[in-house]
mmCIF file of C-alpha atoms in Angstrom:
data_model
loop_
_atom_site.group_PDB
_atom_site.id
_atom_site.type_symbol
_atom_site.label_atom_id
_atom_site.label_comp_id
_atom_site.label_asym_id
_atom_site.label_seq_id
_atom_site.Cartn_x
_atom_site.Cartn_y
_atom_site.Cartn_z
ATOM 1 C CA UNK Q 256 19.225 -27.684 12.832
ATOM 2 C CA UNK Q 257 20.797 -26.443 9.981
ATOM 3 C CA UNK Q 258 19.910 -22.683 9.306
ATOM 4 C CA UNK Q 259 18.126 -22.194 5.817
ATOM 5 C CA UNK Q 260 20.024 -19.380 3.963
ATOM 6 C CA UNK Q 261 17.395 -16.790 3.409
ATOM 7 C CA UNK Q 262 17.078 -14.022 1.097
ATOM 8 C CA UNK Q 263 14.736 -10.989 2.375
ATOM 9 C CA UNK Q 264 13.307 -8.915 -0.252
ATOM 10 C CA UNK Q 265 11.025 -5.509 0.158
ATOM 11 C CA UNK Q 266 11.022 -2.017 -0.476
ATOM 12 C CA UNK Q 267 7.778 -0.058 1.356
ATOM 13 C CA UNK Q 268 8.569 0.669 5.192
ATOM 14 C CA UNK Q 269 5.507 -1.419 6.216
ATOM 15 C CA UNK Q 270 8.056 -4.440 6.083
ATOM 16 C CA UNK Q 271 10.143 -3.008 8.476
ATOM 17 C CA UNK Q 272 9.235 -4.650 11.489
ATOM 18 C CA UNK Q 273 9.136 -8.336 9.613
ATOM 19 C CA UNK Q 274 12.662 -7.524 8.563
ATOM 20 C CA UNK Q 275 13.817 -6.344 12.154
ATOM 21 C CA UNK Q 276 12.223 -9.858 13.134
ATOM 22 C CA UNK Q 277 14.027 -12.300 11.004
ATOM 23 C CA UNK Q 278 17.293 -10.967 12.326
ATOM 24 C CA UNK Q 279 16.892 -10.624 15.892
ATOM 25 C CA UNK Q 280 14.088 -13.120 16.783
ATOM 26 C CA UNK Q 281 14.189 -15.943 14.036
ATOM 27 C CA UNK Q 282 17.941 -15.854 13.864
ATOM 28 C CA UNK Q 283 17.992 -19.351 15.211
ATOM 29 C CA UNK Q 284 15.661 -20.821 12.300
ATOM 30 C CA UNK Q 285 16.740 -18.550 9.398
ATOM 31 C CA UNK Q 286 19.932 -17.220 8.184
ATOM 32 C CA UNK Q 287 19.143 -14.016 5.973
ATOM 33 C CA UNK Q 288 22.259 -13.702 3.592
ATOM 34 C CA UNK Q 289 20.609 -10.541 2.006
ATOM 35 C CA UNK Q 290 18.215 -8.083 1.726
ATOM 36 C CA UNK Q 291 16.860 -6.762 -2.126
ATOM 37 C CA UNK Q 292 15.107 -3.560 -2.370
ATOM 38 C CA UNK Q 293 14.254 -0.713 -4.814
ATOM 39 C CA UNK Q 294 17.336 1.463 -6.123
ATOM 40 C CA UNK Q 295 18.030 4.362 -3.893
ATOM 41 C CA UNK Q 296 15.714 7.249 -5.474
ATOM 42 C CA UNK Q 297 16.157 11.666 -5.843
ATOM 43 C CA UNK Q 298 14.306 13.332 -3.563
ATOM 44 C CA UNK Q 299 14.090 16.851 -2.279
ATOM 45 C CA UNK Q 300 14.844 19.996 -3.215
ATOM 46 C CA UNK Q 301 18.281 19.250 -4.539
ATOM 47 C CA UNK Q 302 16.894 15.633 -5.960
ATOM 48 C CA UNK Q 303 19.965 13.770 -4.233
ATOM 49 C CA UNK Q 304 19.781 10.294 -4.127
ATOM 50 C CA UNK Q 305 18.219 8.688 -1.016
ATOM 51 C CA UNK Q 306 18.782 5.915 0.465
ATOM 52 C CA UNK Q 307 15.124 4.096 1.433
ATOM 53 C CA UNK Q 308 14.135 2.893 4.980
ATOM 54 C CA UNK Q 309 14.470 -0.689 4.342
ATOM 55 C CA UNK Q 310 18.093 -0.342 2.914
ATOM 56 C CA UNK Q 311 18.988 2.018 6.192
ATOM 57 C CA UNK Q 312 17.750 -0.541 8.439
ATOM 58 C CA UNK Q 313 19.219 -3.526 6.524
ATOM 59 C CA UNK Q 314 22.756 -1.730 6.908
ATOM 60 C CA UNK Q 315 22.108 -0.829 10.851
ATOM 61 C CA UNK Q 316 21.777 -4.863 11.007
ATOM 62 C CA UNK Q 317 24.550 -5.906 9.154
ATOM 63 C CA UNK Q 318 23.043 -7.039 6.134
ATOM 64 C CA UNK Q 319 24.486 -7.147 2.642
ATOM 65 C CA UNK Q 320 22.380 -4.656 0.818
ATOM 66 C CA UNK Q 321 21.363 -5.688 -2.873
ATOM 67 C CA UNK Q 322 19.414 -2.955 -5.878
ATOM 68 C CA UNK Q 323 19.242 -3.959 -9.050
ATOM 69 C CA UNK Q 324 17.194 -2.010 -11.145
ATOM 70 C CA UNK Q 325 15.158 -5.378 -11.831
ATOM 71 C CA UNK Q 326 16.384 -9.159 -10.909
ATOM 72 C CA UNK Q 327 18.905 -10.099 -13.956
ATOM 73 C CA UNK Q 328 20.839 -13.216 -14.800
ATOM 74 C CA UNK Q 329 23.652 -11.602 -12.992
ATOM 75 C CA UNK Q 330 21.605 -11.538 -9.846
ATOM 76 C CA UNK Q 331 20.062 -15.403 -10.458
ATOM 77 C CA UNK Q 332 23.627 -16.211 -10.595
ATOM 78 C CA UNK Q 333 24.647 -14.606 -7.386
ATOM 79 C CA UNK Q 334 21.993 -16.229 -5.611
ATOM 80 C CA UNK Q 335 22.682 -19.789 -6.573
ATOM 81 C CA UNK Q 336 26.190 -19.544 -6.006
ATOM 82 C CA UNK Q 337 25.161 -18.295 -1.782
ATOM 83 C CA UNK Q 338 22.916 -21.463 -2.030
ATOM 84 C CA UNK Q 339 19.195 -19.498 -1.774
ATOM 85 C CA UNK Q 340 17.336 -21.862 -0.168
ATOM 86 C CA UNK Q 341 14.346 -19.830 1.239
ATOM 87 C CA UNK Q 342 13.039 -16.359 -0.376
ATOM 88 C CA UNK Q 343 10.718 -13.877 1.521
ATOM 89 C CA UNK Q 344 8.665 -11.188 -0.222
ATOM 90 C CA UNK Q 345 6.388 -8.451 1.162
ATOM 91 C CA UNK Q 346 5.528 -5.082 -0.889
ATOM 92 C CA UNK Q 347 8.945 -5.474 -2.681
ATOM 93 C CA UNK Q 348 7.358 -3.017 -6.027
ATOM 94 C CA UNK Q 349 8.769 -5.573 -8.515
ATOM 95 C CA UNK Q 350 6.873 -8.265 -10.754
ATOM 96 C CA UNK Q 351 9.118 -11.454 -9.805
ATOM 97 C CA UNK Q 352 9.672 -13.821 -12.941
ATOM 98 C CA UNK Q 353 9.340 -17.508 -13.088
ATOM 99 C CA UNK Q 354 13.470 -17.868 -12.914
ATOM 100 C CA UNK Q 355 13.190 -16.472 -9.742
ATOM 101 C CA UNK Q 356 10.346 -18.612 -8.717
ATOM 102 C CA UNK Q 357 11.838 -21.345 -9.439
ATOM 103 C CA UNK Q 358 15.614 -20.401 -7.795
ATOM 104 C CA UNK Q 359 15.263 -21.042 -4.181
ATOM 105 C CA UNK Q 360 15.615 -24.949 -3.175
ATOM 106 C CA UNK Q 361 12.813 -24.808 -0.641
ATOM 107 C CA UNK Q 362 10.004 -22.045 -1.198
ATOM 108 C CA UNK Q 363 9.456 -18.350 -1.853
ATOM 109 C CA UNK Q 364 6.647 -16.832 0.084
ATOM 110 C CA UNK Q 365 4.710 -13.510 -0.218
ATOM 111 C CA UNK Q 366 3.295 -11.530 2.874
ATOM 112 C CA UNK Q 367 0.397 -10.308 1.321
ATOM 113 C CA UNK Q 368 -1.885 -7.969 3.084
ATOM 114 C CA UNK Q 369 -5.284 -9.117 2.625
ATOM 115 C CA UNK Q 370 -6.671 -11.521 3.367
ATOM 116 C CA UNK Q 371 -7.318 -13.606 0.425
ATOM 117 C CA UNK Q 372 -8.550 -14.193 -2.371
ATOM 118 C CA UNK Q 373 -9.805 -10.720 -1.353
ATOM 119 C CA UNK Q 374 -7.614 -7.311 -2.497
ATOM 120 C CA UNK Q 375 -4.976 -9.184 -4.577
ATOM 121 C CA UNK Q 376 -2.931 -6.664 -6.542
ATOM 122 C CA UNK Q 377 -0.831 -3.743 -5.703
ATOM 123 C CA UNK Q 378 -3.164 -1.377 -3.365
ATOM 124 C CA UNK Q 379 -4.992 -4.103 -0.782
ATOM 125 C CA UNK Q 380 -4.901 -1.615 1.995
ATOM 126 C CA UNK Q 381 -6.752 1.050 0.205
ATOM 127 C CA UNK Q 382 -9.102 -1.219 -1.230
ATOM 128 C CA UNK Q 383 -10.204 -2.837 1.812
ATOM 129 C CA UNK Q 384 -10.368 0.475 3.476
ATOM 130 C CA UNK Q 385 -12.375 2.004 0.603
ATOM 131 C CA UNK Q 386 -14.713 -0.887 0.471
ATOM 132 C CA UNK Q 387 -15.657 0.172 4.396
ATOM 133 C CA UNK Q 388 -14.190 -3.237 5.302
ATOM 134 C CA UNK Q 389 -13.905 -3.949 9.341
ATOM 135 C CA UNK Q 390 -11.541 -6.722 8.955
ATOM 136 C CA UNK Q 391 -8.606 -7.550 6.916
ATOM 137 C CA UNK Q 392 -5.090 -9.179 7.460
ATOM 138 C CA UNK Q 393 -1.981 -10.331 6.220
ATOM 139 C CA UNK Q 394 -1.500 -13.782 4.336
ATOM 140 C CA UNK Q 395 1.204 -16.095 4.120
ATOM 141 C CA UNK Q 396 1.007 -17.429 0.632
ATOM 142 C CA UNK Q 397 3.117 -19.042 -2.088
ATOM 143 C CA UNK Q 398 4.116 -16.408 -5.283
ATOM 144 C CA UNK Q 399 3.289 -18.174 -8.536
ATOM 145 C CA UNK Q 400 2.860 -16.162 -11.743
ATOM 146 C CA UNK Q 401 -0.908 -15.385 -11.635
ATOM 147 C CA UNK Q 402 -1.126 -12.003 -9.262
ATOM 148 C CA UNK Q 403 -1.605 -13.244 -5.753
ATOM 149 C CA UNK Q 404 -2.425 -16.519 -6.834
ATOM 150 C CA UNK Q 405 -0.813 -18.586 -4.729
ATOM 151 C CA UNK Q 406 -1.953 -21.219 -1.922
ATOM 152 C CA UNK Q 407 -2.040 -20.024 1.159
ATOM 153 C CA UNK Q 408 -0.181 -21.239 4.426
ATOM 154 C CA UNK Q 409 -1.515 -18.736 7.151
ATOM 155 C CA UNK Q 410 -3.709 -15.877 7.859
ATOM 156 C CA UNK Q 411 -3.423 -13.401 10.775
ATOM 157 C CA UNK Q 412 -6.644 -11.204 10.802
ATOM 158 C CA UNK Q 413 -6.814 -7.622 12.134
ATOM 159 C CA UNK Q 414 -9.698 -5.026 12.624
ATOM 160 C CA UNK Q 415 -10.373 -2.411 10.906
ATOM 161 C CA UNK Q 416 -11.230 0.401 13.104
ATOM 162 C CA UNK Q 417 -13.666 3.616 12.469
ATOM 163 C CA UNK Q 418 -11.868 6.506 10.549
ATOM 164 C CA UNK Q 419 -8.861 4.627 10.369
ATOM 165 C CA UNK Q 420 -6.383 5.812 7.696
ATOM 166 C CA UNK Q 421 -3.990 4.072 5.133
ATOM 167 C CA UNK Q 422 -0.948 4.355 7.467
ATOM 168 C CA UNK Q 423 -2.642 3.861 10.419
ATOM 169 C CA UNK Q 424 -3.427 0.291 8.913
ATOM 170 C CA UNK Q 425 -0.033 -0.664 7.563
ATOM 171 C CA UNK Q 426 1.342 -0.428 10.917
ATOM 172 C CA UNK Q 427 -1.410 -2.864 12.293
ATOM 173 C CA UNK Q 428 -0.455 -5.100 9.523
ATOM 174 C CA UNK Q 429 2.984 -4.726 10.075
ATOM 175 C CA UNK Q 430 2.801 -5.961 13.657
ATOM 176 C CA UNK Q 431 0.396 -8.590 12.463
ATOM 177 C CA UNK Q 432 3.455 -10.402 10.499
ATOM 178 C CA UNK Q 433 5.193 -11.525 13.531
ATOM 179 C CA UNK Q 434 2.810 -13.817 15.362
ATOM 180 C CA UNK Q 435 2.108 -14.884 11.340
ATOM 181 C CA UNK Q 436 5.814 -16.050 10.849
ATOM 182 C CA UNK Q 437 6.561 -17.228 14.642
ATOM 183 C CA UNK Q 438 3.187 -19.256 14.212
ATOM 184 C CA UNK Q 439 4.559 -21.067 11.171
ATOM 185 C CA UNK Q 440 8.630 -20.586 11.439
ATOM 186 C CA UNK Q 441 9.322 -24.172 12.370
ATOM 187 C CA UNK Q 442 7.322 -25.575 9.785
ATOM 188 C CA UNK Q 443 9.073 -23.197 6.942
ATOM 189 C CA UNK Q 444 12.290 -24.318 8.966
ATOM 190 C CA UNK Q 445 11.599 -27.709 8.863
ATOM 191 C CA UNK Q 446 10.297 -27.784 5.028
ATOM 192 C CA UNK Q 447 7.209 -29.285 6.055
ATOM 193 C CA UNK Q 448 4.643 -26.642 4.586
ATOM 194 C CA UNK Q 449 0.716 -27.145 4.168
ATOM 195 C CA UNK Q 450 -0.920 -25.150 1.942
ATOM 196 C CA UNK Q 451 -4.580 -24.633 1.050
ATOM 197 C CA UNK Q 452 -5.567 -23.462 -2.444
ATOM 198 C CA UNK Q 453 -7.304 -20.184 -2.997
ATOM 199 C CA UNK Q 454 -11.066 -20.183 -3.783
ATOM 200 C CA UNK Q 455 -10.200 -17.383 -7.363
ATOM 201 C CA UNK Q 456 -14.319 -17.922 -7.500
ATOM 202 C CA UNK Q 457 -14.148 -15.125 -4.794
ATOM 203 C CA UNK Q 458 -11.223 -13.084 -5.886
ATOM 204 C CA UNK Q 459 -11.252 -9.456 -5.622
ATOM 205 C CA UNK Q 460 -8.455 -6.834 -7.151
ATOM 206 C CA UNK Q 461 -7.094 -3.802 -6.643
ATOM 207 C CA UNK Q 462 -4.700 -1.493 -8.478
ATOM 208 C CA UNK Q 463 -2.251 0.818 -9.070
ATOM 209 C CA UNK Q 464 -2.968 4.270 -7.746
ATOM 210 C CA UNK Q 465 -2.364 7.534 -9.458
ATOM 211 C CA UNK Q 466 -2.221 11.256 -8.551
ATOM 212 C CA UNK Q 467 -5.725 11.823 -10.096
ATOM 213 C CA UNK Q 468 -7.716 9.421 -7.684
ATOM 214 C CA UNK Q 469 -7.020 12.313 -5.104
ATOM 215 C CA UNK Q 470 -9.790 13.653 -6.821
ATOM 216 C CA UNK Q 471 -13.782 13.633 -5.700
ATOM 217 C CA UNK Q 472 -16.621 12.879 -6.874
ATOM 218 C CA UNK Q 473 -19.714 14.709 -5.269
ATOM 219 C CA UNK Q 474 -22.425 12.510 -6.451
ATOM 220 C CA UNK Q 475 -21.343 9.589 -4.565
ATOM 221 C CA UNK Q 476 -23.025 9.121 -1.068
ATOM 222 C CA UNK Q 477 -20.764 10.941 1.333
ATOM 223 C CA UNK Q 478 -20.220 7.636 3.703
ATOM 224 C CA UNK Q 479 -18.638 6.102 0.401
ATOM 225 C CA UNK Q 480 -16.150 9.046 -0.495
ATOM 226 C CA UNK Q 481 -15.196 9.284 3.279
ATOM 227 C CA UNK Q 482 -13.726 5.404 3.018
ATOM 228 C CA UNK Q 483 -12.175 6.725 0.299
ATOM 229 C CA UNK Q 484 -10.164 9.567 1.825
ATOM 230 C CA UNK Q 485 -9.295 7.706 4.367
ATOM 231 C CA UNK Q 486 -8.228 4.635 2.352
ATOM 232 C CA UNK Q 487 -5.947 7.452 0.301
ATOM 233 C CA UNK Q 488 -4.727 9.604 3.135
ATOM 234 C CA UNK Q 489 -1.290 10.295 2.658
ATOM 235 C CA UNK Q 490 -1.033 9.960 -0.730
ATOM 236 C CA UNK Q 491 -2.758 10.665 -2.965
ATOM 237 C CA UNK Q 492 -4.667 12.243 -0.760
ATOM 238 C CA UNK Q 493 -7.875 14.233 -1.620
ATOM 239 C CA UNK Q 494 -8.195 17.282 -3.616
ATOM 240 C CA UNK Q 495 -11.444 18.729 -5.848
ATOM 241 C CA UNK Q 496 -11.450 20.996 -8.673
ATOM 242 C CA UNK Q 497 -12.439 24.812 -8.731
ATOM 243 C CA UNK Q 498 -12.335 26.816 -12.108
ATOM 244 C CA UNK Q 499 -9.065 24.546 -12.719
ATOM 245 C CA UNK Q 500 -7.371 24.525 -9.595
ATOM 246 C CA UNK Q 501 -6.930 21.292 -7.994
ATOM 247 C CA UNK Q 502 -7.705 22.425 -4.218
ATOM 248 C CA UNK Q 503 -6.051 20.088 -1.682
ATOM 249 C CA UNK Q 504 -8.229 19.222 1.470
ATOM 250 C CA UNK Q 505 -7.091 17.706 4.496
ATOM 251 C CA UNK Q 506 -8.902 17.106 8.261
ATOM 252 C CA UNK Q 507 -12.527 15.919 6.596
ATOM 253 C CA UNK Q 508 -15.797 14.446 7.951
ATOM 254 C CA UNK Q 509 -19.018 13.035 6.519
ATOM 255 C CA UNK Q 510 -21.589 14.713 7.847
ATOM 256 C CA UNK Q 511 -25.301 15.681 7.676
ATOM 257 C CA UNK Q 512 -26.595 18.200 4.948
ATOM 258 C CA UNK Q 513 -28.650 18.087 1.762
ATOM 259 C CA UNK Q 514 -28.428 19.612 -1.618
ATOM 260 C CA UNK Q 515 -27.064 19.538 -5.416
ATOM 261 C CA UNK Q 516 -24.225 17.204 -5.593
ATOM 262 C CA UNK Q 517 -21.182 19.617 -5.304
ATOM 263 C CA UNK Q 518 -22.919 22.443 -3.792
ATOM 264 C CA UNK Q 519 -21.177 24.382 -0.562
ATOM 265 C CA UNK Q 520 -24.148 24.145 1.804
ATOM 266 C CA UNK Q 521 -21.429 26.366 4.336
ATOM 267 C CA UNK Q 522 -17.934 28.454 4.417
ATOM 268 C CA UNK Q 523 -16.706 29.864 6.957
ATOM 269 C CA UNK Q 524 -14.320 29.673 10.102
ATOM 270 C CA UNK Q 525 -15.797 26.275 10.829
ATOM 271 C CA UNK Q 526 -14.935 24.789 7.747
ATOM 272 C CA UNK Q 527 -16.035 24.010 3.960
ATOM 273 C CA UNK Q 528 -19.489 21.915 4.032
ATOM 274 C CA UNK Q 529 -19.779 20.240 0.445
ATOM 275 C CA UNK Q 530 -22.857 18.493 -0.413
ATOM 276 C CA UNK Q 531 -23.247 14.483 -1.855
ATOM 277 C CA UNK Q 532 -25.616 12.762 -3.259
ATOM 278 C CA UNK Q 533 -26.364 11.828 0.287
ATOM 279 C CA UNK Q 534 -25.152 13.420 3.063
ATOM 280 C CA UNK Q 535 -22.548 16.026 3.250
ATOM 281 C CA UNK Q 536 -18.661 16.578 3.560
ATOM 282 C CA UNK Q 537 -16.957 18.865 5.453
ATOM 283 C CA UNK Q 538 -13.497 19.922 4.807
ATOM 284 C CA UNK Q 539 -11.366 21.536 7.871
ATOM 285 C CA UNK Q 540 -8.129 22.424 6.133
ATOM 286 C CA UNK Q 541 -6.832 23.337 2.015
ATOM 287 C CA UNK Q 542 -4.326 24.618 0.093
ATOM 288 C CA UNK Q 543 -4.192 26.296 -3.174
ATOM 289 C CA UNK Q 544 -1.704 25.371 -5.855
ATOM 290 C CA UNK Q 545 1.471 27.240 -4.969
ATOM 291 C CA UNK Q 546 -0.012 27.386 -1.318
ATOM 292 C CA UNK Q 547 0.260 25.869 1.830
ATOM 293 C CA UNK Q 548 -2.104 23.952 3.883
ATOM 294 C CA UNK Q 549 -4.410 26.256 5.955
ATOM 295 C CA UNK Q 550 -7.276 26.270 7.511
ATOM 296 C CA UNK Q 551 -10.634 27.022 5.685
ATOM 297 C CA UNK Q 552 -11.070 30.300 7.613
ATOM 298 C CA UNK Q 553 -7.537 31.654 6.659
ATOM 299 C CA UNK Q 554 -8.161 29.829 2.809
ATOM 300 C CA UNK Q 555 -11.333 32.089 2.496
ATOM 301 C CA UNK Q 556 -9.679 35.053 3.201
ATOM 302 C CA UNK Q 557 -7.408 34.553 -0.080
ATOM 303 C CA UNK Q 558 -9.483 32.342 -2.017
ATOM 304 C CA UNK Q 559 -13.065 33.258 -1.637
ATOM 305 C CA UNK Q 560 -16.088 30.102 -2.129
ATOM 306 C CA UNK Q 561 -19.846 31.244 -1.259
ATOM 307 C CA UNK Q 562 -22.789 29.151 -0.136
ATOM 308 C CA UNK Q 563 -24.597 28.096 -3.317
ATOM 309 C CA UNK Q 564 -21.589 27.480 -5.290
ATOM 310 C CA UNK Q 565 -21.569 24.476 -7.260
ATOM 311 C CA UNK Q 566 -17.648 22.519 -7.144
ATOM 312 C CA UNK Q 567 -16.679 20.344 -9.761
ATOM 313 C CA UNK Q 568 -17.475 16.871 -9.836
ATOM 314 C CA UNK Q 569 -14.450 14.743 -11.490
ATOM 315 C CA UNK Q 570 -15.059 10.792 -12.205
ATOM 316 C CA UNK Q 571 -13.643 8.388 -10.329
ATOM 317 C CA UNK Q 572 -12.082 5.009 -11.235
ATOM 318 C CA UNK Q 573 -13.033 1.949 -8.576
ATOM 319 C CA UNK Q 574 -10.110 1.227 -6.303
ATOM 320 C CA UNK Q 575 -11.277 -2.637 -6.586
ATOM 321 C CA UNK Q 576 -12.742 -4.562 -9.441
ATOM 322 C CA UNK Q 577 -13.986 -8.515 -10.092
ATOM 323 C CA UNK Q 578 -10.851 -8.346 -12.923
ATOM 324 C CA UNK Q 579 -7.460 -7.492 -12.792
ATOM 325 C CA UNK Q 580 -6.520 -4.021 -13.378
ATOM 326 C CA UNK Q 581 -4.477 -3.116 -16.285
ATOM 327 C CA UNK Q 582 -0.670 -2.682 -15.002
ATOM 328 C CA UNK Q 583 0.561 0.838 -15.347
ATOM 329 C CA UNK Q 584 3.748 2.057 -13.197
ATOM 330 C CA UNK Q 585 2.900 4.328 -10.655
ATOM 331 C CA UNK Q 586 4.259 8.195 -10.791
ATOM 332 C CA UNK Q 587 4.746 10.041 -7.251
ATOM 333 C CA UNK Q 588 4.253 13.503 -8.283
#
């Protein structure tokens, strides 16, 4: 069998694994000529540049490494002339164009996590986590030029467990596209694909996320905001607003407890207890701005919050809507 040459594009590390794959366990059925991921970025204190997880681990296996700033007729050219016969996407951070689309001789394909028509868009994992989903999954779809519109080859499901996080799930899903692409390898090897169209009837969206959903909103029910920090854990993690401080919060529960939405119901060693509309959070560790991360003990000593105090309520914007969102890049600040 002739192998199909194979062009490998994605930029978040929860394609890592998938990438490791196509080299060292689907090297019989597909040749991958290249990898294409975001530019190398500044980071740190002296903002060098930085090369990203998916280029490092492209070079360790001997991969031609590709970054344009976006795909370009210089780049359409380059790929026609290495004979692109097969494209693979997953969380690549670029809208693709129909001249790419339309490049590859045999099919470009999309990992998408979600399972769809549910979470299309750019944040699946936090939606389906904020939603207090149990299941979700990874599909094996066809890119078109609608968002996530595409029919669908394949599905591997997995569960969503109690108080799992945002990370926590990517690497679930990350496993979960392996036994997706061994279960359907020969037929994208042997250009004999089946597809099923998407029901958009039941289509769901997500979003973009910014630095200001880190924020809370007390009069919510306290189950509700709790899928939300943990569908945001990480970043842009949680934070809520005293006097005009944004206080970071980390290691937090929904718990028990009753009173004004926004009121501390308790403050002390054992924490920060914050009340809902129903129910109660309680907050183990925060930082000030300028600060570090402490815990609320240590944070009271500096920064002092009494029982009956009423915290700031900010609104919230849904993480998943009936529509699709409005695009806006997202800033990592």
């Amino acid at each position: 069998m002739t192998l199909l040459k194979t062009i490998f594009m994605g930029s978040d590390p929860i394609v890592l694994p998938l990438l490791e794959a196509l080299v060292k366990r689907f090297s019989d059925q597909l040749d991958v000529i290249a990898v294409y991921t975001q530019p190398d970025r500044r980071s740190g204190r002296g903002m060098k540049l930085k090369a990203g997880p998916v280029k490092v681990l492209a070079q360790d296996l001997g991969l031609e490494v590709r970054q344009p700033e976006c795909m370009n007729e210089d780049e359409y050219l380059w790929l026609r002339e290495q004979g692109c016969e097969l494209i693979l996407v997953m969380a690549y951070g670029q809208i693709l164009k129909q001249e790419l689309l339309d490049l590859p001789s045999h099919a470009i394909l999309n990992f998408h996590a979600s399972i769809l028509p549910s979470y299309r868009g750019a944040s699946p994992l936090e939606g389906a986590i904020s939603a207090g989903e149990k299941e979700t999954g990874v599909t094996l779809m066809q890119i078109i030029r609608e968002l996530d519109a595409g029919s669908i080859l394949d599905v591997e499901k997995v569960a969503i467990e109690p108080d799992m996080q945002r990370d926590q799930l990517a690497d679930k899903l990350a496993a979960a596209c392996i036994p997706l692409l061994e279960r359907n390898i020969s037929s994208i090897a042997g250009k004999v694909l089946d597809f099923t169209p998407q029901d958009s009837e039941r289509a769901t969206f997500t979003r973009i996320l910014t630095k200001d959903d880190s924020l809370l909103d007390f009069r919510f029910n306290a189950s509700d905001l709790y899928n939300r920090i943990c569908a945001l854990a990480g970043w842009p993690g949680t934070a809520f607003e005293v006097n005009g401080d944004r206080i970071k919060a980390k290691e937090i529960r929904a718990v028990d407890g009753e009173g004004c939405p926004g009121e501390i119901l308790s403050a002390d060693k054992d924490g920060l207890t914050v009340a809902c509309r129903k129910g109660a959070l309680r907050f183990m560790q925060l930082q000030r701005p300028g600060g570090r991360m402490m815990s609320v003990g240590d944070f009271l000593r500096g920064y002092p919050l009494n029982v009956g105090q009423i915290l700031d309520s900010s609104d919230i914007v849904p993480l998943v809507g009936n529509q699709p969102f409005p695009y806006r890049k997202r800033r990592k600040n």
